[in-house]
CSV table of C-alpha atoms and ligand atoms in Angstrom, one decimal:
chain,number,residue,atom,x,y,z
A,8,MET,CA,88.5,190.1,177.3
A,9,ASN,CA,91.8,189.6,176.4
A,10,HIS,CA,95.3,191.2,177.2
A,11,ALA,CA,96.4,193.3,174.1
A,12,THR,CA,97.9,196.1,176.5
A,13,SER,CA,100.5,193.2,177.7
A,14,PRO,CA,101.9,191.5,174.6
A,15,VAL,CA,104.3,188.5,174.8
A,16,THR,CA,107.5,189.9,172.8
A,17,SER,CA,109.2,186.3,172.1
A,18,ALA,CA,109.0,183.5,169.8
A,19,TYR,CA,106.6,182.1,171.5
A,20,SER,CA,102.7,183.2,171.2
A,21,GLN,CA,100.5,183.7,174.4
A,22,ASP,CA,98.7,180.8,173.0
A,23,GLU,CA,101.7,178.1,173.2
A,24,LEU,CA,102.6,179.7,176.7
A,25,LYS,CA,99.2,179.0,177.9
A,26,THR,CA,99.5,175.5,176.5
A,27,GLN,CA,102.6,175.1,178.2
A,28,VAL,CA,101.5,175.9,181.7
A,29,ALA,CA,98.2,173.5,181.2
A,30,ARG,CA,100.1,170.8,180.5
A,31,ALA,CA,102.6,171.7,183.5
A,32,ALA,CA,99.3,171.7,185.6
A,33,LEU,CA,98.7,167.9,185.1
A,34,ALA,CA,101.5,167.2,187.8
A,35,TYR,CA,99.1,168.6,190.6
A,36,VAL,CA,96.0,166.6,189.7
A,37,VAL,CA,95.8,163.9,192.1
A,38,PRO,CA,95.1,160.3,190.6
A,39,GLY,CA,91.5,158.9,192.1
A,40,GLU,CA,90.3,162.2,193.3
A,41,ILE,CA,88.1,165.1,191.6
A,42,VAL,CA,89.8,168.0,190.4
A,43,GLY,CA,88.4,171.5,190.5
A,44,VAL,CA,88.2,173.1,187.1
A,45,GLY,CA,88.2,177.0,186.1
A,46,THR,CA,87.4,179.1,183.1
A,47,GLY,CA,88.9,180.4,180.5
A,48,SER,CA,90.8,180.1,177.4
A,49,THR,CA,94.2,178.7,179.4
A,50,VAL,CA,91.6,176.3,181.4
A,51,ASN,CA,90.4,175.3,178.1
A,52,LYS,CA,94.0,174.0,177.2
A,53,PHE,CA,94.1,172.4,180.7
A,54,ILE,CA,90.9,170.5,180.2
A,55,ASP,CA,92.0,169.4,176.6
A,56,ALA,CA,95.2,167.8,178.6
A,57,VAL,CA,93.6,166.3,181.7
A,58,ALA,CA,91.3,164.7,179.2
A,59,GLY,CA,94.3,162.4,178.3
A,60,MET,CA,94.3,161.1,181.9
A,61,LYS,CA,90.5,160.9,182.6
A,62,ASP,CA,90.6,157.1,183.2
A,63,ARG,CA,93.0,157.9,186.2
A,64,ILE,CA,90.7,160.7,188.2
A,65,ARG,CA,87.2,160.5,189.4
A,66,GLY,CA,85.7,163.6,187.3
A,67,ALA,CA,85.8,167.3,188.2
A,68,VAL,CA,83.6,170.1,189.6
A,69,SER,CA,83.4,173.0,187.0
A,70,SER,CA,83.1,176.8,187.7
A,71,SER,CA,81.2,177.4,184.7
A,72,GLN,CA,78.7,176.2,182.2
A,73,ALA,CA,81.2,176.7,179.5
A,74,SER,CA,84.0,174.4,181.1
A,75,THR,CA,81.4,171.7,182.1
A,76,ALA,CA,80.1,171.5,178.5
A,77,ARG,CA,83.9,171.2,177.3
A,78,LEU,CA,84.9,168.5,180.1
A,79,GLN,CA,81.6,166.2,179.2
A,80,ALA,CA,82.4,166.5,175.5
A,81,LEU,CA,85.7,164.9,176.2
A,82,GLY,CA,84.2,162.3,178.3
A,83,ILE,CA,85.0,163.8,181.9
A,84,LYS,CA,82.2,163.2,184.7
A,85,VAL,CA,81.1,166.9,186.2
A,86,PHE,CA,80.1,167.0,189.8
A,87,GLU,CA,78.2,169.6,191.5
A,88,ALA,CA,79.8,171.7,193.9
A,89,GLN,CA,77.1,170.5,196.2
A,90,GLU,CA,78.3,166.7,196.0
A,91,VAL,CA,81.6,167.2,197.3
A,92,ASP,CA,83.0,168.3,200.6
A,93,SER,CA,86.6,169.4,199.6
A,94,LEU,CA,88.7,169.2,196.5
A,95,ALA,CA,92.6,168.6,196.7
A,96,VAL,CA,93.5,170.8,194.0
A,97,TYR,CA,91.3,173.7,191.8
A,98,ILE,CA,93.4,174.8,188.4
A,99,ASP,CA,92.3,177.9,187.2
A,100,GLY,CA,93.4,181.0,184.9
A,101,ALA,CA,93.9,184.5,186.3
A,102,ASP,CA,93.7,188.0,184.7
A,103,GLU,CA,96.5,189.5,186.6
A,104,ILE,CA,98.5,188.0,189.8
A,105,ASP,CA,100.7,189.4,192.0
A,106,ALA,CA,104.1,188.2,193.6
A,107,GLN,CA,102.0,187.4,196.6
A,108,GLY,CA,99.5,185.1,194.6
A,109,ASN,CA,96.8,187.8,194.9
A,110,MET,CA,94.9,187.6,191.6
A,111,ILE,CA,92.0,189.5,189.6
A,112,LYS,CA,89.9,187.1,188.0
A,113,GLY,CA,86.4,187.5,186.2
A,114,GLY,CA,87.7,188.3,182.6
A,115,GLY,CA,85.4,185.4,181.3
A,116,ALA,CA,82.5,186.4,183.8
A,117,ALA,CA,82.8,183.2,185.9
A,118,LEU,CA,84.3,184.8,189.2
A,119,THR,CA,81.6,183.8,191.3
A,120,ARG,CA,81.5,180.1,190.7
A,121,GLU,CA,85.4,180.3,190.8
A,122,LYS,CA,85.4,181.8,194.1
A,123,ILE,CA,82.9,178.9,195.6
A,124,VAL,CA,84.9,176.0,193.8
A,125,ALA,CA,88.2,177.7,195.0
A,126,ALA,CA,87.1,177.6,198.7
A,127,LEU,CA,86.4,174.2,198.5
A,128,ALA,CA,90.0,173.2,197.3
A,129,ARG,CA,93.0,172.8,199.4
A,130,CYS,CA,95.6,174.2,196.9
A,131,PHE,CA,94.7,176.9,194.3
A,132,VAL,CA,97.0,176.1,191.1
A,133,CYS,CA,96.8,179.4,188.9
A,134,ILE,CA,98.1,178.7,185.4
A,135,ALA,CA,98.9,181.5,183.5
A,136,ASP,CA,101.3,183.2,181.0
A,137,GLU,CA,103.8,185.7,182.2
A,138,SER,CA,102.3,188.8,181.0
A,139,LYS,CA,99.7,188.3,184.0
A,140,LEU,CA,102.1,188.6,186.7
A,141,VAL,CA,102.2,192.3,188.1
A,142,GLN,CA,103.5,194.3,190.8
A,143,THR,CA,99.8,195.8,191.7
A,144,LEU,CA,96.8,194.5,190.9
A,145,GLY,CA,94.4,197.0,189.0
A,146,LYS,CA,95.5,197.6,185.4
A,147,PHE,CA,93.2,195.0,184.2
A,148,ALA,CA,89.5,196.3,184.9
A,149,LEU,CA,88.3,194.7,188.0
A,150,PRO,CA,85.3,192.4,187.3
A,151,VAL,CA,82.7,192.7,190.0
A,152,GLU,CA,79.3,190.5,189.6
A,153,ILE,CA,76.3,192.5,190.4
A,154,ILE,CA,72.7,192.6,191.2
A,155,PRO,CA,71.4,194.6,188.3
A,156,MET,CA,69.3,197.1,190.2
A,157,ALA,CA,72.8,198.3,192.4
A,158,ALA,CA,74.6,199.1,189.0
A,159,LYS,CA,74.4,202.9,189.1
A,160,GLN,CA,74.7,203.0,192.6
A,161,LEU,CA,77.9,201.2,192.8
A,162,GLY,CA,79.2,203.1,189.9
A,163,ARG,CA,79.0,206.2,192.2
A,164,GLN,CA,80.8,203.9,195.1
A,165,PHE,CA,83.4,202.9,192.8
A,166,ALA,CA,83.7,206.6,191.6
A,167,ALA,CA,84.4,207.8,194.8
A,168,ILE,CA,87.6,205.4,195.1
A,169,GLY,CA,88.9,206.6,192.0
A,170,GLY,CA,87.4,203.7,189.6
A,171,HIS,CA,85.5,204.0,186.8
A,172,ALA,CA,82.6,201.4,186.2
A,173,ARG,CA,81.0,200.3,183.2
A,174,VAL,CA,78.4,197.4,182.6
A,175,ARG,CA,80.1,194.8,180.4
A,176,THR,CA,78.0,194.0,177.3
A,177,ALA,CA,78.0,192.2,174.1
A,178,GLY,CA,77.1,194.9,171.6
A,179,GLU,CA,74.2,196.8,173.1
A,180,VAL,CA,73.2,194.2,175.6
A,181,PRO,CA,74.7,193.6,179.3
A,182,VAL,CA,76.4,190.2,179.3
A,183,LEU,CA,74.7,188.0,181.9
A,184,THR,CA,76.4,185.5,184.0
A,185,ASP,CA,75.4,181.7,184.5
A,186,ASN,CA,73.8,183.1,187.5
A,187,GLY,CA,71.9,185.4,185.8
A,188,GLN,CA,73.3,188.5,187.0
A,189,MET,CA,75.4,191.5,185.5
A,190,ILE,CA,79.3,192.3,185.4
A,191,LEU,CA,80.5,195.8,186.1
A,192,ASP,CA,84.2,196.6,185.1
A,193,VAL,CA,86.0,199.0,186.9
A,194,SER,CA,89.2,200.7,185.7
A,195,GLY,CA,91.5,203.3,187.3
A,196,LEU,CA,92.1,201.3,190.4
A,197,GLN,CA,95.0,200.2,192.0
A,198,ILE,CA,94.8,197.8,194.4
A,199,ARG,CA,97.7,198.1,197.1
A,200,GLU,CA,96.0,196.1,199.8
A,201,PRO,CA,93.7,193.1,198.1
A,202,ARG,CA,92.5,191.4,201.2
A,203,ALA,CA,91.2,194.5,202.7
A,204,PHE,CA,90.0,195.9,199.5
A,205,GLU,CA,88.1,192.3,199.0
A,206,LEU,CA,86.6,192.5,202.4
A,207,GLU,CA,85.5,196.0,201.8
A,208,ILE,CA,83.7,195.8,198.4
A,209,SER,CA,82.2,192.3,199.0
A,210,GLN,CA,80.0,194.3,201.9
A,211,TRP,CA,78.8,197.1,199.6
A,212,PRO,CA,74.9,196.0,198.9
A,213,GLY,CA,74.6,194.5,195.5
A,214,VAL,CA,77.8,193.2,195.2
A,215,VAL,CA,77.8,189.5,194.6
A,216,THR,CA,81.3,188.9,193.9
A,217,VAL,CA,84.2,191.0,193.5
A,218,GLY,CA,87.1,189.9,191.3
A,219,VAL,CA,89.6,190.3,193.5
A,220,PHE,CA,91.1,186.7,194.9
A,221,ALA,CA,93.1,187.6,198.2
A,222,ILE,CA,91.3,185.1,200.4
A,223,GLN,CA,90.9,182.6,198.2
A,224,LYS,CA,94.5,183.3,196.8
A,225,ALA,CA,96.8,180.9,195.0
A,226,GLN,CA,99.2,178.5,196.7
A,227,ILE,CA,101.1,177.7,193.3
A,228,CYS,CA,101.3,179.8,190.1
A,229,LEU,CA,102.7,178.4,187.1
A,230,LEU,CA,103.9,181.0,184.8
A,231,GLY,CA,104.4,180.4,181.2
A,232,THR,CA,107.6,181.9,180.1
A,233,PRO,CA,109.5,181.6,176.9
A,234,ARG,CA,112.2,180.1,179.2
A,235,GLY,CA,109.8,177.5,180.1
A,236,VAL,CA,107.3,177.0,183.1
A,237,ARG,CA,108.2,178.8,186.3
A,238,THR,CA,106.8,178.0,189.6
A,239,LEU,CA,105.9,180.5,192.1
A,240,ASP,CA,105.0,178.9,195.0
A,241,PHE,CA,103.4,180.8,197.6
A,242,ARG,CA,102.8,178.6,200.5
A,243,ALA,CA,104.7,179.5,203.8
A,244,PRO,CA,107.7,177.7,204.6
A,245,ALA,CA,107.2,174.7,206.9
A,246,GLY,CA,106.9,176.0,210.7
A,247,GLN,CA,105.6,179.3,209.7
A,248,PRO,CA,101.8,180.1,209.8
B,305,LIG,C1,87.5,183.8,183.9
B,305,LIG,C2,88.6,183.8,184.4
B,305,LIG,C3,89.8,183.6,183.9
B,305,LIG,O1,90.5,182.6,184.5
B,305,LIG,C4,90.6,184.6,183.5
B,305,LIG,O2,89.9,185.6,182.6
B,305,LIG,C5,91.8,184.1,182.6
B,305,LIG,O3,91.4,184.0,181.2
B,305,LIG,P1,92.4,183.2,180.0
B,305,LIG,O4,92.8,182.0,180.5
B,305,LIG,O5,91.2,183.2,178.8
B,305,LIG,O6,93.5,184.5,179.9
B,305,LIG,O7,88.7,184.4,185.8
B,305,LIG,O8,86.3,184.2,185.0
């Protein structure tokens, strides 16, 4: 998936802005610890950058086979999620992020493992170029990982709330996730209450994972802009819940 509908109109390409935030994310990697690593083109740049400090980290937990392969090719040890109790930090991209740190993810079909690894982490650092910052989630078609036999029924349920669901394909063939399931991309939604939406859709029979990350939302977002990296900090100020 790309973000052709929200081009970055500046001297910097979207690719350069991704490189900028990927490098800035190194400041959040805790030496001596295992780092959680997401999936996607921005994360690929982070993996390339973190390889430069591979001797100072224990390794990584990865959210996809693609990231695992890239980490291992660069000599970074990859642990299974089952081998760790918690992670200091999880670094991942997003397809959209709002001003509260809620995100749409799953453009790379890795949303289920991303949610699992994010849930292990004490801090989610989102790395994205500024085209990903939105007022309301939903312009990017919402990825939903599903059990294939539920596809039609879920399509009707999304239609009832104003969405249009399509099975993600590569050519004629449905895309299968690392978990062997299918992805529905749901366009036409305006997700004004991301947490309530995530809780509701997660209950629908056949839904494996909905690509709204409001429960595992970002604590920090490093946003690549032509004026430099902008840091959005969504953590509550000290003393507040
Ligand atoms: C993969 C994801 C990615 O983080 C999201 O699609 C952003 O990707 P990119 O960095 O390539 O723009 O959720 O499932």
